[in-house]
Structures are given as structure tokens and as C-alpha cells.
Amino acid sequence: MGKQETRGRIRGSGRRRGGSATPRRGLGAAAWTAVGLLLAGGAAIGGAYVKLDGNIESVDINTQLGDNRPKNIDNGSMDILVLGSDSRAGDNSAYGRDDGGSARSDTAMIVHVYEGHKAASVVSIPRDTLITRPECTDRDGTAVPAAYRAMFNTAYEVGGPACAVKTVEQMSGIRMDHYIEVDFTGFKKLIDELGGVEVTTTQPIKDGSSHLDLAAGTHLLDGEQALGLVRTRKAVGEGSDLGRIQLQQAFIKALMEQVKKVGVFSGPGKVWGLADAATKAIRPDSELDGVQELADFASGLAGLDADGVQMITLPVVYDTVDRNRVVPVDAQAQQVWDALRRDLPIPAEATKDTATGQAEGVVR
């Protein structure tokens, strides 16, 4: 299929646009997989579209960012920024209180789906990464100046989703085709509707902060436990955000396997429950603002499985001034972005000798 434009929207083929168009810790770890594959089942609901459409709150990234963005490359690939923020508003207040009243992006993943949509690479960006944040516009339309050595997750805090996208695009030189955000409560309900996710822990994990207490062994995690797992930080590896990212990446693999096992079309109740939970869990960009658009988008991801997904963390090392922060290794990070721009696998040397968090193999 060649390039196709309809008011700048992306259809189910996942082809890139030819031109520019006129909340929740750890949740990005599941968002793109669960939403994409589960909403493929939502397409069977037919008359329920109107109800499901009402669940979806979208954000118009394209209008907010305008034309000053990286060039679209029509090579059949697709890039998606999946974000989870640490907002504690509404039902999420059970997980603590906002610091200063503003949400920050606690989880960020760039999902690159390769041409043919049979394989993907996921690049996790640690929230504590020190970056040069571009000038943004906040939710009230006020300009927010650029900042040097700002934590990555402050982009969402000061300018919302559009600033997060702008920051990622400045870092990578890659235009994001889509944006998807997920919240605490929606994530839990989605996992529960799925029937849980099976994981194996190679050592006990006990974390009072995330309310998780797992012995070593195989577990079928419900929504609350799954949320605890992807939020766990202090209880694994060296207790850093990098270790938590490794847990999140392992959980993605387990989630993908579980989605493939579940009989999504086993009955209208199952389909409805999954689609209702998924559409309530996400906040997508305005090009995915309806169930039909989401179902079309999902159909382009249905060929992915865990074996076809490469997962890495942005190449970083600990900051020499503040060991609680990390900084990108410029040359190796550039290898990552160059590979994705060229629609190639990320080379192994891109992550050699970089910080990991030392939580490898804790969950599988």
C-alpha cells in the first residue's frame, strides 16, 4: 500500500503521514501491547462503538506542535510514544499525593514497529535522564523556557503530552506517529479483565512502597499485583529506576504471551469487558480518538509477538555530579536513533557497558 493521506490521519496500515496535520507509574510497560491487541477484539462489538467512543479522551498533539518537527519518513514503519504519568488525581489518589500538584511522566517508551509490522523495538527512557528540554507551551498556552540538565519527566510536568512528544523528537530526531497514555486504575482493570498475567520471579520481591510481596516462583498476577510489579523500584537490583525498567520490559513479554493465549472472541461479554477497560485506560492522540481508529491501529499490531520485540533502555551512565540521575551516552544513543530512522534492528554495541540497574532475570 502506498502513502495515503486523509486529513493527516493514519489508517490501519500504519504507514507514516506524508505531512504534518492541521496517568501513572510503570503503566507504559503494558499500554501499547494491551491496548493494541485487545482493541482488535473491540472491533467485533459493532453497535457498542458509540458507548466505547465516549470512554476516550484524546489530545491533539499535531495542532499543538505545528510544523517544526522531524521529517516524516514513509518507509512503512511506525513510531509510538507510550507514556505513563504519576498523577494521583481521582481514583489514583490511593497511590499517594502529587508532589506540588503536577503529574510527571514516570514511564516513557518509544515503540518502533518495523515495516511489515512483524517486529518491533522498544526503547525505554529513564525518567531521571538529564536532558536539554526544549521550549514548550503549557496547558494554559504560556511559553515555558528551555532548560539545561532537566530531568526527562519534567517535560510532561511543565507542558503535558505535547511537550513530552517534542522532547522525545528533539532527543531522537524521529517524528512520533502516535501518542498513548495510560492510568493506574485503568491498567489494573485491564489486567483483571484479561484474567491476570503469569510471570515467574527468580527471587522474592517484597516492596512496601508498591504493596508487592511475591515469593520466588510462578504467579498469576491480578491487576493490583501487576501494578505493584511495574512500580517496584527499591526491591530489585540496585534499587534504581533502571532496575524497574527491566521489570517492566519483562512484564511486557509476559503480557504479550498472555494476550495471545486469551480467547478474546470467546463471547460478547469478554469482548465488551476488554474493550471497555482498554478505552477507559488510555488517552491517545487525536488520530486515535475513536474505537474504529483504535481497532484499525490494533490490526496493524496483531502480527507482533514477544519473540519479535527487541527491548532496550536508552544507553545511559550515572551522572558524575548526581548519582541519582543518569545521562545519555551520546555516541551509543545516536546508534539507537540512527537504526530506528533506517528501520533497522538496534545493534548490540549500542548498549554495551551502559548502566542497567542490575535487575536482569528477576522476572521472566
Short mmCIF file of C-alpha atoms in Angstrom, two decimals:
data_model
loop_
_atom_site.label_atom_id
_atom_site.label_comp_id
_atom_site.label_asym_id
_atom_site.label_seq_id
_atom_site.Cartn_x
_atom_site.Cartn_y
_atom_site.Cartn_z
CA MET A 1 0.00 0.00 0.00
CA GLY A 2 1.35 3.43 -0.86
CA LYS A 3 1.21 6.55 1.21
CA GLN A 4 -2.34 7.68 1.91
CA GLU A 5 -3.49 10.94 3.47
CA THR A 6 -6.94 11.70 4.85
CA ARG A 7 -6.88 14.93 6.81
CA GLY A 8 -3.43 13.84 8.03
CA ARG A 9 -4.77 10.73 9.77
CA ILE A 10 -3.01 7.39 9.97
CA ARG A 11 -5.05 4.37 8.98
CA GLY A 12 -4.66 0.74 9.97
CA SER A 13 -1.82 0.16 7.56
CA GLY A 14 0.44 2.08 9.93
CA ARG A 15 2.06 3.99 7.07
CA ARG A 16 3.61 7.25 8.12
CA ARG A 17 1.89 10.53 7.39
CA GLY A 18 3.24 12.31 4.38
CA GLY A 19 2.96 15.75 6.01
CA SER A 20 2.06 17.46 9.24
CA ALA A 21 -1.58 17.62 10.31
CA THR A 22 -3.61 20.98 10.56
CA PRO A 23 -1.51 8.99 34.33
CA ARG A 24 0.85 6.51 36.04
CA ARG A 25 3.91 4.84 37.20
CA GLY A 26 5.03 1.84 35.20
CA LEU A 27 1.92 1.79 33.06
CA GLY A 28 3.68 2.33 29.78
CA ALA A 29 5.07 -1.14 30.29
CA ALA A 30 1.75 -2.61 29.20
CA ALA A 31 -0.07 0.11 27.33
CA TRP A 32 0.93 -0.40 23.72
CA THR A 33 0.60 -4.19 23.83
CA ALA A 34 -2.64 -4.41 25.75
CA VAL A 35 -4.45 -1.60 24.03
CA GLY A 36 -3.39 -2.60 20.55
CA LEU A 37 -4.20 -6.28 20.75
CA LEU A 38 -7.26 -6.05 22.95
CA LEU A 39 -8.94 -3.39 20.88
CA ALA A 40 -8.68 -5.68 17.90
CA GLY A 41 -11.32 -7.66 19.77
CA GLY A 42 -13.30 -4.47 20.33
CA ALA A 43 -13.95 -4.27 16.59
CA ALA A 44 -16.43 -7.15 16.98
CA ILE A 45 -18.76 -5.14 19.19
CA GLY A 46 -20.33 -3.14 16.39
CA GLY A 47 -23.21 -1.18 17.89
CA ALA A 48 -21.29 -0.54 21.11
CA TYR A 49 -18.93 1.84 19.30
CA VAL A 50 -20.85 4.90 20.47
CA LYS A 51 -20.56 3.88 24.13
CA LEU A 52 -16.89 3.00 23.78
CA ASP A 53 -16.15 6.21 21.89
CA GLY A 54 -17.46 8.08 24.90
CA ASN A 55 -14.76 6.48 27.05
CA ILE A 56 -11.95 8.01 25.01
CA GLU A 57 -10.35 11.34 25.88
CA SER A 58 -7.74 12.31 23.30
CA VAL A 59 -5.12 15.03 22.94
CA ASP A 60 -4.33 16.90 19.70
CA ILE A 61 -0.54 16.67 19.55
CA ASN A 62 -0.22 17.74 15.90
CA THR A 63 -2.01 21.05 16.32
CA GLN A 64 -0.07 21.91 19.47
CA LEU A 65 3.33 21.19 17.91
CA GLY A 66 2.73 22.61 14.43
CA ASP A 67 5.22 22.11 11.61
CA ASN A 68 8.54 22.40 13.45
CA ARG A 69 9.05 18.67 13.80
CA PRO A 70 11.28 15.95 12.33
CA LYS A 71 10.52 14.92 8.77
CA ASN A 72 8.12 12.05 8.17
CA ILE A 73 9.76 9.07 6.51
CA ASP A 74 7.30 6.94 4.55
CA ASN A 75 9.07 3.58 4.84
CA GLY A 76 6.21 1.53 6.28
CA SER A 77 7.43 1.76 9.88
CA MET A 78 5.64 3.46 12.77
CA ASP A 79 6.84 5.19 15.95
CA ILE A 80 4.68 5.50 19.06
CA LEU A 81 5.44 7.30 22.31
CA VAL A 82 3.84 5.38 25.19
CA LEU A 83 3.71 7.39 28.38
CA GLY A 84 2.65 6.70 31.94
CA SER A 85 2.38 9.62 34.35
CA ASP A 86 2.47 9.67 38.14
CA SER A 87 -0.70 11.74 38.58
CA ARG A 88 -2.55 10.92 41.79
CA ALA A 89 -5.81 12.58 40.79
CA GLY A 90 -9.22 10.94 41.21
CA ASP A 91 -9.16 7.16 41.69
CA ASN A 92 -5.38 7.23 41.54
CA SER A 93 -5.18 9.07 44.90
CA ALA A 94 -4.84 5.68 46.62
CA TYR A 95 -1.23 5.61 45.40
CA GLY A 96 -0.14 8.76 47.20
CA ARG A 97 -0.23 12.51 46.82
CA ASP A 98 1.08 14.62 43.98
CA ASP A 99 4.32 16.42 44.76
CA GLY A 100 3.44 20.03 44.05
CA GLY A 101 0.20 19.09 42.35
CA SER A 102 1.69 18.33 38.91
CA ALA A 103 1.95 14.98 37.20
CA ARG A 104 5.24 13.77 35.75
CA SER A 105 5.88 11.04 33.21
CA ASP A 106 7.21 8.16 35.26
CA THR A 107 7.43 5.78 32.31
CA ALA A 108 8.28 6.54 28.69
CA MET A 109 8.78 4.06 25.89
CA ILE A 110 9.38 4.67 22.21
CA VAL A 111 7.88 1.78 20.28
CA HIS A 112 9.26 1.41 16.75
CA VAL A 113 7.20 -1.00 14.64
CA TYR A 114 9.21 -2.15 11.63
CA GLU A 115 7.97 -2.27 8.05
CA GLY A 116 5.66 -5.25 7.71
CA HIS A 117 4.65 -4.92 11.37
CA LYS A 118 6.01 -8.36 12.33
CA ALA A 119 8.75 -6.99 14.60
CA ALA A 120 9.31 -4.01 16.89
CA SER A 121 11.93 -2.35 19.06
CA VAL A 122 11.11 -0.68 22.37
CA VAL A 123 13.41 1.97 23.82
CA SER A 124 12.71 2.87 27.46
CA ILE A 125 13.76 6.36 28.56
CA PRO A 126 14.58 6.53 32.29
CA ARG A 127 12.56 9.27 33.98
CA ASP A 128 15.73 10.55 35.75
CA THR A 129 17.63 11.12 32.49
CA LEU A 130 19.16 14.60 32.35
CA ILE A 131 18.38 16.25 29.03
CA THR A 132 18.11 19.66 27.40
CA ARG A 133 14.36 20.25 27.45
CA PRO A 134 13.07 22.35 24.55
CA GLU A 135 10.90 25.42 24.92
CA CYS A 136 7.29 24.29 25.29
CA THR A 137 3.82 25.70 25.80
CA ASP A 138 1.98 24.75 28.97
CA ARG A 139 -1.68 23.76 29.28
CA ASP A 140 -2.72 27.42 29.56
CA GLY A 141 -0.84 28.42 26.42
CA THR A 142 2.02 30.10 28.30
CA ALA A 143 5.54 29.63 26.94
CA VAL A 144 7.84 27.55 29.17
CA PRO A 145 11.54 28.26 28.54
CA ALA A 146 14.01 25.58 27.55
CA ALA A 147 16.04 24.05 30.36
CA TYR A 148 19.52 22.50 30.52
CA ARG A 149 20.09 19.40 32.67
CA ALA A 150 16.39 18.98 33.29
CA MET A 151 15.02 15.55 34.21
CA PHE A 152 13.23 13.95 31.30
CA ASN A 153 9.99 13.51 33.20
CA THR A 154 9.65 17.26 33.79
CA ALA A 155 8.67 17.74 30.14
CA TYR A 156 5.24 16.25 30.81
CA GLU A 157 5.02 18.15 34.08
CA VAL A 158 5.54 21.61 32.56
CA GLY A 159 3.90 21.15 29.18
CA GLY A 160 1.80 17.98 29.14
CA PRO A 161 1.79 15.38 26.36
CA ALA A 162 2.80 17.76 23.58
CA CYS A 163 5.95 18.82 25.44
CA ALA A 164 6.80 15.19 26.15
CA VAL A 165 6.49 14.39 22.44
CA LYS A 166 8.52 17.46 21.48
CA THR A 167 11.27 16.46 23.91
CA VAL A 168 11.43 12.91 22.55
CA GLU A 169 11.51 14.16 18.98
CA GLN A 170 14.34 16.58 19.81
CA MET A 171 16.32 13.80 21.50
CA SER A 172 15.84 11.24 18.75
CA GLY A 173 15.28 13.20 15.56
CA ILE A 174 12.37 10.83 14.93
CA ARG A 175 8.80 12.03 14.45
CA MET A 176 6.27 10.25 16.65
CA ASP A 177 3.31 8.94 14.66
CA HIS A 178 1.20 8.34 17.76
CA TYR A 179 0.99 9.04 21.48
CA ILE A 180 -0.71 6.79 24.05
CA GLU A 181 -1.01 7.42 27.80
CA VAL A 182 -2.43 5.06 30.45
CA ASP A 183 -3.55 5.47 34.09
CA PHE A 184 -3.27 3.44 37.31
CA THR A 185 -6.88 2.43 37.69
CA GLY A 186 -7.40 1.63 34.03
CA PHE A 187 -4.28 -0.53 33.98
CA LYS A 188 -5.46 -2.63 36.92
CA LYS A 189 -8.91 -3.15 35.42
CA LEU A 190 -7.43 -4.11 32.07
CA ILE A 191 -5.24 -6.80 33.63
CA ASP A 192 -8.19 -8.11 35.68
CA GLU A 193 -10.40 -8.28 32.56
CA LEU A 194 -7.62 -10.19 30.84
CA GLY A 195 -7.69 -12.74 33.66
CA GLY A 196 -4.28 -11.86 35.05
CA VAL A 197 -0.75 -12.22 33.70
CA GLU A 198 1.56 -15.12 34.54
CA VAL A 199 5.14 -14.31 35.50
CA THR A 200 7.97 -16.22 37.15
CA THR A 201 10.15 -14.50 39.74
CA THR A 202 13.64 -15.89 40.29
CA GLN A 203 13.92 -14.29 43.73
CA PRO A 204 11.45 -12.94 46.31
CA ILE A 205 10.20 -9.39 45.72
CA LYS A 206 8.88 -7.50 48.72
CA ASP A 207 8.27 -3.78 48.32
CA GLY A 208 6.17 -1.86 50.82
CA SER A 209 6.03 1.19 48.55
CA SER A 210 4.35 -0.68 45.72
CA HIS A 211 2.48 -3.09 48.05
CA LEU A 212 4.06 -6.12 46.39
CA ASP A 213 5.02 -9.33 48.20
CA LEU A 214 5.95 -12.24 45.93
CA ALA A 215 7.90 -15.37 46.75
CA ALA A 216 10.26 -16.82 44.16
CA GLY A 217 8.25 -18.90 41.70
CA THR A 218 5.42 -18.66 39.18
CA HIS A 219 2.49 -16.34 39.86
CA LEU A 220 -0.71 -15.32 38.10
CA LEU A 221 -0.76 -11.60 38.88
CA ASP A 222 -4.05 -9.77 39.17
CA GLY A 223 -4.30 -6.08 38.32
CA GLU A 224 -3.19 -4.82 41.73
CA GLN A 225 -0.17 -7.13 41.79
CA ALA A 226 0.76 -6.32 38.20
CA LEU A 227 0.68 -2.62 39.02
CA GLY A 228 2.86 -3.29 42.05
CA LEU A 229 5.36 -5.17 39.92
CA VAL A 230 5.81 -2.46 37.31
CA ARG A 231 6.08 0.18 40.06
CA THR A 232 8.64 -1.74 42.11
CA ARG A 233 11.97 0.01 42.36
CA LYS A 234 13.81 -0.36 45.68
CA ALA A 235 13.26 -4.12 45.99
CA VAL A 236 15.23 -5.26 42.93
CA GLY A 237 18.74 -4.86 41.60
CA GLU A 238 20.45 -1.71 42.83
CA GLY A 239 17.16 -0.02 43.64
CA SER A 240 17.22 2.41 40.71
CA ASP A 241 14.71 3.34 38.04
CA LEU A 242 16.84 1.33 35.60
CA GLY A 243 16.02 -1.86 37.50
CA ARG A 244 12.34 -1.04 37.43
CA ILE A 245 12.55 -0.61 33.67
CA GLN A 246 13.93 -4.13 33.39
CA LEU A 247 10.92 -5.44 35.34
CA GLN A 248 8.60 -3.51 33.05
CA GLN A 249 10.22 -4.94 29.95
CA ALA A 250 9.92 -8.48 31.31
CA PHE A 251 6.27 -7.81 32.11
CA ILE A 252 5.61 -6.67 28.53
CA LYS A 253 6.83 -10.02 27.25
CA ALA A 254 4.61 -11.89 29.69
CA LEU A 255 1.63 -9.69 28.83
CA MET A 256 2.05 -10.28 25.11
CA GLU A 257 2.12 -14.03 25.67
CA GLN A 258 -1.00 -13.82 27.83
CA VAL A 259 -2.91 -11.76 25.28
CA LYS A 260 -2.16 -14.37 22.64
CA LYS A 261 -3.48 -17.13 24.92
CA VAL A 262 -6.76 -15.45 25.89
CA GLY A 263 -9.83 -16.17 23.80
CA VAL A 264 -10.68 -12.55 23.08
CA PHE A 265 -13.55 -13.61 20.84
CA SER A 266 -14.84 -16.29 23.23
CA GLY A 267 -18.06 -14.36 23.87
CA PRO A 268 -19.59 -10.88 23.67
CA GLY A 269 -19.12 -10.36 27.42
CA LYS A 270 -15.40 -10.99 27.16
CA VAL A 271 -15.03 -8.71 24.17
CA TRP A 272 -17.05 -5.97 25.81
CA GLY A 273 -15.15 -6.13 29.10
CA LEU A 274 -11.77 -5.91 27.42
CA ALA A 275 -12.75 -3.13 25.04
CA ASP A 276 -14.48 -1.11 27.77
CA ALA A 277 -11.48 -1.42 30.10
CA ALA A 278 -8.99 -0.61 27.34
CA THR A 279 -10.79 2.51 26.12
CA LYS A 280 -11.11 3.79 29.67
CA ALA A 281 -7.46 3.11 30.42
CA ILE A 282 -5.90 5.19 27.65
CA ARG A 283 -5.52 8.76 26.50
CA PRO A 284 -4.41 8.63 22.84
CA ASP A 285 -3.57 11.31 20.32
CA SER A 286 -6.44 12.75 18.30
CA GLU A 287 -5.74 10.47 15.34
CA LEU A 288 -6.78 7.54 17.53
CA ASP A 289 -9.78 9.26 19.11
CA GLY A 290 -12.42 6.66 18.22
CA VAL A 291 -12.91 2.92 18.52
CA GLN A 292 -12.76 2.42 14.76
CA GLU A 293 -9.43 4.25 14.56
CA LEU A 294 -8.09 2.27 17.50
CA ALA A 295 -9.29 -1.01 16.03
CA ASP A 296 -7.63 -0.17 12.70
CA PHE A 297 -4.46 0.74 14.56
CA ALA A 298 -4.64 -2.51 16.51
CA SER A 299 -4.97 -4.58 13.37
CA GLY A 300 -1.56 -3.26 12.33
CA LEU A 301 -0.03 -4.64 15.54
CA ALA A 302 -1.74 -8.03 15.60
CA GLY A 303 1.23 -9.75 13.93
CA LEU A 304 3.61 -8.91 16.77
CA ASP A 305 4.59 -11.46 19.38
CA ALA A 306 7.08 -11.44 22.23
CA ASP A 307 9.83 -13.12 20.20
CA GLY A 308 9.66 -10.36 17.61
CA VAL A 309 10.13 -7.48 20.07
CA GLN A 310 13.59 -6.16 20.95
CA MET A 311 13.68 -4.18 24.21
CA ILE A 312 16.44 -1.90 25.42
CA THR A 313 16.95 1.02 27.76
CA LEU A 314 18.33 4.23 26.29
CA PRO A 315 22.13 3.97 26.66
CA VAL A 316 22.92 5.93 29.82
CA VAL A 317 25.51 6.15 32.59
CA TYR A 318 25.20 7.61 36.07
CA ASP A 319 25.77 11.34 36.23
CA THR A 320 29.13 12.27 37.76
CA VAL A 321 27.61 15.18 39.69
CA ASP A 322 24.45 13.47 40.96
CA ARG A 323 24.43 9.66 41.14
CA ASN A 324 20.64 9.74 41.42
CA ARG A 325 20.50 10.90 37.81
CA VAL A 326 21.63 9.40 34.52
CA VAL A 327 22.88 10.98 31.30
CA PRO A 328 22.73 9.59 27.75
CA VAL A 329 25.89 8.17 26.21
CA ASP A 330 25.71 10.34 23.14
CA ALA A 331 27.52 8.15 20.61
CA GLN A 332 25.64 5.00 21.59
CA ALA A 333 22.30 6.77 21.85
CA GLN A 334 22.89 8.03 18.33
CA GLN A 335 23.38 4.44 17.19
CA VAL A 336 19.92 3.66 18.54
CA TRP A 337 18.22 6.60 16.81
CA ASP A 338 20.09 6.00 13.54
CA ALA A 339 18.96 2.38 13.49
CA LEU A 340 15.32 3.26 14.06
CA ARG A 341 15.36 6.03 11.46
CA ARG A 342 16.72 3.50 8.96
CA ASP A 343 14.18 0.87 10.12
CA LEU A 344 16.97 -1.47 11.23
CA PRO A 345 17.44 -3.55 14.40
CA ILE A 346 19.30 -1.78 17.20
CA PRO A 347 22.91 -3.05 17.25
CA ALA A 348 24.08 -4.82 20.39
CA GLU A 349 27.04 -2.48 20.78
CA ALA A 350 24.66 0.42 21.35
CA THR A 351 24.02 -0.74 24.91
CA LYS A 352 27.45 -2.21 25.71
CA ASP A 353 28.90 -1.10 29.08
CA THR A 354 25.97 1.16 29.93
CA ALA A 355 24.07 1.33 33.23
CA THR A 356 21.45 -1.41 33.66
CA GLY A 357 20.08 -1.32 37.19
CA GLN A 358 21.20 -4.94 37.70
CA ALA A 359 17.71 -6.46 37.78
CA GLU A 360 18.16 -8.75 34.79
CA GLY A 361 16.39 -12.07 35.09
CA VAL A 362 14.42 -11.25 38.24
CA VAL A 363 11.17 -11.68 36.30
CA ARG A 364 10.69 -13.87 33.27
#
